[in-house]
Amino acid sequence: MSEQLGGAKLAQVALVVRDIEEASRRWADLLGVPVPNVITTAPGLEVEQTYNGAPSDARAKLAFFQLGPVQLELIEPMGGESTWQEVLDRKGEGFHHIAFWVEGMQRSVDYLREHGIPMVQRGDMGEGQYAYFDAEGRLGVTLELLEGKRETRATP
Amino acid sequence: MSEQLGGAKLAQVALVVRDIEEASRRWADLLGVPVPNVITTAPGLEVEQTYNGAPSDARAKLAFFQLGPVQLELIEPMGGESTWQEVLDRKGEGFHHIAFWVEGMQRSVDYLREHGIPMVQRGDMGEGQYAYFDAEGRLGVTLELLEGKRETRATP
């Protein structure tokens, strides 16, 4: 693992949706698999969530389809300030991000910032953490990085 | 393989870009891998390409990053009528589609059509074929299906 995402593994392709129960049913039908459980993220303030540098209590409903080693994730924002809500409001339903597993989150945050890709949201995720990056200007997409075991909480 | 995409394997996540050389360099930097070769699709009329039911000679430049079993594909439309150009014109740079490998393309085409997801573009791809589907209304995304060895050319 270099400062780049060298060796990073594609983890997820994620979509924002307005009605996760309906979207889950449609994808399950299409893929010929059971409808997944819908989970709700912890209240943001309980997981040290920040959005644009400020604490965010925003939550979302999530559902996952395991497509081999990669997950198709559905995200229904539940209001509050978040990248989930921002993308849904601005673009409507559709792609939200692609996610990679990394080790050494802060090094990746620093590398991306130096390359014009700022961290816009982060939160704890069990013993690990997630962080979103606005790469729309540089790459046309939002990125997410996932770390299984955090050393420090990522800072922009 | 049922009429659905049951067992379908996630093959690609694809983005449309305006300058594939620049985009390839940026992604290669980010991922810490070599800049991939850029290839140009065959003239559409040589591969029985259709778009919205009519013959289309549109072409695109393509570049691929192999992320484990899934490809990140970059697509620069080269003009002409295609889903590549349509999405770029309407949404700008960013996500274009997710692709799945299937067997029995026409069964999938029929299944999707019956579920409100029409085929909008297809073409030969070596001994196989590709087809794009407008699932924006149903799923918020464009889908692509890839078949390694075609029995018949897919029809809408």
Coordinates of C-alpha atoms in Angstrom, one line a residue:
Chain A
M1 CA 0.0 0.0 0.0
S2 CA 1.6 3.2 -1.2
E3 CA 0.4 6.7 -0.5
Q4 CA -1.8 6.1 -3.6
L5 CA -4.5 3.5 -3.6
G6 CA -2.0 1.0 -5.1
G7 CA -3.4 -2.4 -4.6
A8 CA -6.7 -1.1 -3.5
K9 CA -9.5 -3.5 -4.0
L10 CA -12.8 -2.5 -5.5
A11 CA -15.3 -3.0 -2.7
Q12 CA -18.6 -1.4 -3.7
V13 CA -20.6 0.2 -6.4
A14 CA -23.3 2.3 -4.7
L15 CA -26.5 4.0 -5.8
V16 CA -28.7 6.5 -4.0
V17 CA -32.4 5.8 -4.1
R18 CA -35.6 7.4 -2.8
D19 CA -37.3 4.2 -1.6
I20 CA -34.9 1.4 -0.6
E21 CA -37.6 -1.2 -0.1
E22 CA -38.8 -0.7 -3.6
A23 CA -35.3 -0.5 -5.1
S24 CA -34.2 -3.6 -3.2
R25 CA -37.2 -5.6 -4.6
R26 CA -36.5 -4.4 -8.2
W27 CA -32.8 -5.4 -8.0
A28 CA -33.5 -8.7 -6.3
D29 CA -36.0 -9.5 -9.0
L30 CA -33.5 -8.6 -11.7
L31 CA -30.6 -10.5 -10.1
G32 CA -32.7 -13.5 -9.2
V33 CA -31.7 -13.3 -5.5
P34 CA -33.5 -12.8 -2.2
V35 CA -34.4 -9.3 -1.1
P36 CA -31.7 -8.2 1.3
N37 CA -32.3 -6.9 4.8
V38 CA -32.3 -3.1 5.1
I39 CA -30.1 -1.7 7.8
T40 CA -30.0 1.8 9.2
T41 CA -26.7 3.5 9.9
A42 CA -26.0 4.6 13.5
P43 CA -26.9 8.2 14.3
G44 CA -24.0 10.2 12.9
L45 CA -23.0 11.8 16.1
E46 CA -22.5 8.4 17.7
V47 CA -19.9 7.4 15.1
E48 CA -18.0 10.8 15.0
Q49 CA -19.5 11.5 11.6
T50 CA -18.6 14.7 9.9
Y51 CA -19.8 16.3 6.7
N52 CA -17.8 19.2 5.2
G53 CA -15.8 19.4 8.4
A54 CA -18.8 19.8 10.7
P55 CA -20.5 17.1 12.9
S56 CA -23.4 15.5 11.1
D57 CA -26.1 13.4 12.6
A58 CA -27.4 12.3 9.2
R59 CA -28.4 8.7 8.7
A60 CA -29.2 6.4 5.8
K61 CA -30.9 3.1 5.1
L62 CA -28.6 0.6 3.4
A63 CA -29.0 -2.6 1.5
F64 CA -26.3 -4.8 0.0
F65 CA -26.2 -7.3 -2.8
Q66 CA -23.0 -9.4 -2.9
L67 CA -21.9 -9.8 -6.5
G68 CA -18.9 -12.0 -6.2
P69 CA -16.3 -10.0 -4.3
V70 CA -18.0 -6.6 -5.0
Q71 CA -21.1 -5.3 -3.3
L72 CA -23.9 -3.4 -5.0
E73 CA -25.0 -1.0 -2.3
L74 CA -28.3 0.9 -2.2
I75 CA -28.5 4.0 -0.1
E76 CA -31.6 5.9 0.9
P77 CA -30.7 9.1 2.7
M78 CA -32.9 9.8 5.8
G79 CA -32.3 13.6 5.8
G80 CA -29.6 15.7 7.4
E81 CA -26.4 16.9 5.9
S82 CA -24.6 14.2 4.0
T83 CA -23.0 13.3 0.7
W84 CA -25.9 10.8 0.3
Q85 CA -28.5 13.5 0.5
E86 CA -26.5 16.0 -1.5
V87 CA -26.0 13.7 -4.5
L88 CA -29.7 12.6 -4.4
D89 CA -30.9 16.2 -4.3
R90 CA -28.5 17.3 -7.1
K91 CA -28.6 14.4 -9.5
G92 CA -31.6 12.3 -8.5
E93 CA -31.6 8.5 -8.2
G94 CA -28.5 6.8 -9.6
F95 CA -24.9 6.2 -9.0
H96 CA -23.4 7.6 -5.8
H97 CA -19.9 6.2 -5.5
I98 CA -17.3 3.5 -6.0
A99 CA -15.6 2.3 -2.9
F100 CA -12.1 0.7 -2.3
W101 CA -10.7 -1.1 0.7
V102 CA -7.5 0.6 1.9
E103 CA -5.1 0.4 4.8
G104 CA -3.7 3.5 6.3
M105 CA -6.7 5.8 5.7
Q106 CA -5.0 9.0 6.7
R107 CA -2.2 8.5 4.1
S108 CA -4.9 8.1 1.4
V109 CA -6.7 11.2 2.7
D110 CA -3.5 13.2 2.5
Y111 CA -2.6 11.8 -1.0
L112 CA -6.1 12.6 -2.4
R113 CA -6.2 16.1 -0.9
E114 CA -2.8 16.9 -2.5
H115 CA -4.3 15.7 -5.8
G116 CA -7.4 18.0 -5.6
I117 CA -9.7 15.4 -4.1
P118 CA -11.0 16.5 -0.7
M119 CA -12.6 14.3 2.0
V120 CA -16.2 15.4 2.5
Q121 CA -17.6 12.9 5.0
R122 CA -16.3 10.3 7.4
G123 CA -17.6 8.2 10.2
D124 CA -16.6 5.2 12.3
M125 CA -17.6 1.8 11.1
G126 CA -17.1 -0.7 13.9
E127 CA -13.4 -0.8 14.5
G128 CA -12.8 0.7 11.1
Q129 CA -14.0 3.8 9.3
Y130 CA -15.3 5.1 6.0
A131 CA -14.6 8.3 4.2
Y132 CA -16.1 9.9 1.1
F133 CA -14.2 12.1 -1.3
D134 CA -15.5 14.6 -3.8
A135 CA -13.6 13.5 -7.0
E136 CA -16.2 14.8 -9.4
G137 CA -13.9 17.6 -10.6
R138 CA -10.9 15.3 -11.1
L139 CA -12.5 12.0 -12.0
G140 CA -16.2 12.6 -12.5
V141 CA -17.2 10.5 -9.5
T142 CA -17.5 10.3 -5.7
L143 CA -15.0 7.9 -4.1
E144 CA -15.3 6.1 -0.8
L145 CA -12.5 4.5 1.1
L146 CA -13.1 1.8 3.6
E147 CA -10.6 0.8 6.4
G148 CA -11.2 -2.3 8.4
K149 CA -9.2 -1.2 11.5
R150 CA -8.6 2.4 12.1
E151 CA -5.5 3.8 13.7
T152 CA -6.7 7.4 13.9
R153 CA -9.9 9.0 12.8
A154 CA -9.4 10.5 9.4
T155 CA -9.2 14.3 9.2
P156 CA -9.5 16.4 6.0
Chain B
M1 CA -28.8 -18.8 -15.7
S2 CA -32.5 -18.1 -15.5
E3 CA -34.4 -15.5 -17.6
Q4 CA -33.3 -13.1 -14.9
L5 CA -29.7 -12.2 -14.5
G6 CA -29.5 -14.9 -11.8
G7 CA -25.9 -15.8 -11.3
A8 CA -24.8 -12.9 -13.4
K9 CA -21.3 -11.7 -12.6
L10 CA -20.4 -8.1 -12.2
A11 CA -18.0 -7.3 -15.0
Q12 CA -17.5 -3.6 -15.3
V13 CA -18.1 -0.2 -13.8
A14 CA -17.9 2.3 -16.6
L15 CA -17.5 6.1 -16.8
V16 CA -17.9 8.5 -19.7
V17 CA -15.1 11.0 -20.0
R18 CA -14.3 13.9 -22.4
D19 CA -10.5 13.2 -22.6
I20 CA -9.6 9.6 -22.2
E21 CA -5.8 10.1 -22.2
E22 CA -6.1 12.6 -19.4
A23 CA -8.6 10.5 -17.4
S24 CA -6.5 7.4 -17.8
R25 CA -3.5 9.2 -16.4
R26 CA -5.5 10.5 -13.4
W27 CA -6.9 7.1 -12.6
A28 CA -3.5 5.4 -13.1
D29 CA -1.9 7.9 -10.7
L30 CA -4.6 7.3 -8.2
L31 CA -4.5 3.6 -8.4
G32 CA -0.7 3.4 -8.6
V33 CA -0.8 1.3 -11.8
P34 CA 0.5 1.8 -15.4
V35 CA -1.6 3.9 -17.8
P36 CA -3.5 1.5 -19.9
N37 CA -3.6 1.4 -23.6
V38 CA -6.5 3.2 -25.3
I39 CA -8.3 1.2 -27.8
T40 CA -10.9 2.4 -30.4
T41 CA -14.1 0.5 -31.0
A42 CA -14.7 -0.8 -34.5
P43 CA -16.8 1.4 -36.8
G44 CA -20.4 0.6 -35.6
L45 CA -21.6 -0.5 -39.0
E46 CA -18.9 -3.2 -39.1
V47 CA -20.2 -4.8 -35.9
E48 CA -23.9 -4.5 -36.7
Q49 CA -24.3 -1.8 -34.1
T50 CA -27.7 -0.3 -33.5
Y51 CA -28.8 2.6 -31.3
N52 CA -32.5 3.0 -30.6
G53 CA -33.3 0.4 -33.2
A54 CA -31.4 2.1 -36.1
P55 CA -27.9 1.3 -37.5
S56 CA -25.2 3.4 -35.7
D57 CA -21.7 3.9 -36.9
A58 CA -20.7 5.6 -33.6
R59 CA -17.3 4.8 -32.1
A60 CA -15.7 5.3 -28.7
K61 CA -12.2 5.2 -27.2
L62 CA -11.9 2.8 -24.3
A63 CA -9.5 2.1 -21.5
F64 CA -9.7 -0.6 -18.9
F65 CA -8.3 -0.9 -15.4
Q66 CA -8.5 -4.5 -14.0
L67 CA -9.5 -4.2 -10.3
G68 CA -9.5 -7.8 -9.3
P69 CA -12.3 -9.5 -11.2
V70 CA -14.0 -6.3 -12.1
Q71 CA -13.0 -3.7 -14.7
L72 CA -13.1 0.0 -14.4
E73 CA -13.8 1.1 -17.9
L74 CA -13.3 4.6 -19.3
I75 CA -15.3 5.6 -22.4
E76 CA -14.7 8.7 -24.6
P77 CA -17.5 8.9 -27.2
M78 CA -16.2 9.9 -30.6
G79 CA -19.5 11.4 -31.9
G80 CA -22.4 9.8 -33.6
E81 CA -25.6 8.4 -32.0
S82 CA -24.8 6.2 -29.0
T83 CA -25.7 5.8 -25.4
W84 CA -22.1 6.9 -24.6
Q85 CA -22.6 10.3 -26.3
E86 CA -26.2 10.6 -25.0
V87 CA -25.2 10.2 -21.3
L88 CA -22.2 12.4 -21.7
D89 CA -24.3 15.2 -23.3
R90 CA -27.0 14.9 -20.7
K91 CA -25.1 14.3 -17.5
G92 CA -21.5 15.3 -18.2
E93 CA -18.5 13.2 -17.1
G94 CA -19.2 10.4 -14.6
F95 CA -20.8 7.0 -14.3
H96 CA -22.2 5.5 -17.4
H97 CA -23.1 1.9 -16.6
I98 CA -22.5 -1.3 -14.7
A99 CA -22.1 -4.4 -16.8
F100 CA -22.8 -8.1 -16.1
W101 CA -21.7 -11.2 -18.0
V102 CA -24.6 -13.3 -19.1
E103 CA -25.3 -16.4 -21.2
G104 CA -28.3 -16.4 -23.4
M105 CA -28.4 -12.7 -24.2
Q106 CA -31.8 -12.7 -26.0
R107 CA -33.5 -14.3 -22.9
S108 CA -32.1 -11.4 -20.8
V109 CA -33.2 -8.9 -23.4
D110 CA -36.7 -10.3 -23.4
Y111 CA -36.8 -10.4 -19.6
L112 CA -35.7 -6.9 -19.2
R113 CA -38.1 -5.6 -21.8
E114 CA -41.0 -7.2 -20.0
H115 CA -39.8 -5.5 -16.9
G116 CA -39.8 -2.0 -18.4
I117 CA -36.0 -1.9 -19.3
P118 CA -35.5 -1.6 -23.0
M119 CA -32.4 -2.4 -25.0
V120 CA -31.1 0.8 -26.5
Q121 CA -27.8 -0.2 -28.2
R122 CA -26.0 -3.4 -29.2
G123 CA -23.1 -4.5 -31.2
D124 CA -20.9 -7.5 -32.0
M125 CA -17.9 -8.0 -29.8
G126 CA -15.6 -10.6 -31.4
E127 CA -17.6 -13.9 -31.2
G128 CA -19.9 -12.4 -28.6
Q129 CA -21.9 -9.2 -28.2
Y130 CA -22.7 -6.4 -25.9
A131 CA -26.1 -4.7 -25.3
Y132 CA -27.0 -1.6 -23.3
F133 CA -30.3 -1.1 -21.5
D134 CA -32.0 2.0 -20.3
A135 CA -32.8 1.2 -16.7
E136 CA -32.8 4.7 -15.5
G137 CA -36.5 4.8 -14.9
R138 CA -36.6 1.4 -13.1
L139 CA -33.2 1.3 -11.4
G140 CA -31.6 4.7 -11.8
V141 CA -28.8 3.4 -14.0
T142 CA -27.8 2.2 -17.5
L143 CA -27.1 -1.6 -17.6
E144 CA -24.8 -3.4 -20.0
L145 CA -24.9 -7.1 -20.6
L146 CA -21.9 -8.9 -22.1
E147 CA -22.1 -12.3 -23.8
G148 CA -18.9 -14.2 -24.7
K149 CA -20.3 -16.3 -27.5
R150 CA -23.5 -15.1 -29.2
E151 CA -26.1 -17.5 -30.6
T152 CA -28.1 -14.8 -32.3
R153 CA -27.8 -11.0 -32.5
A154 CA -29.9 -9.5 -29.8
T155 CA -33.0 -7.7 -31.0
P156 CA -35.0 -5.2 -28.8

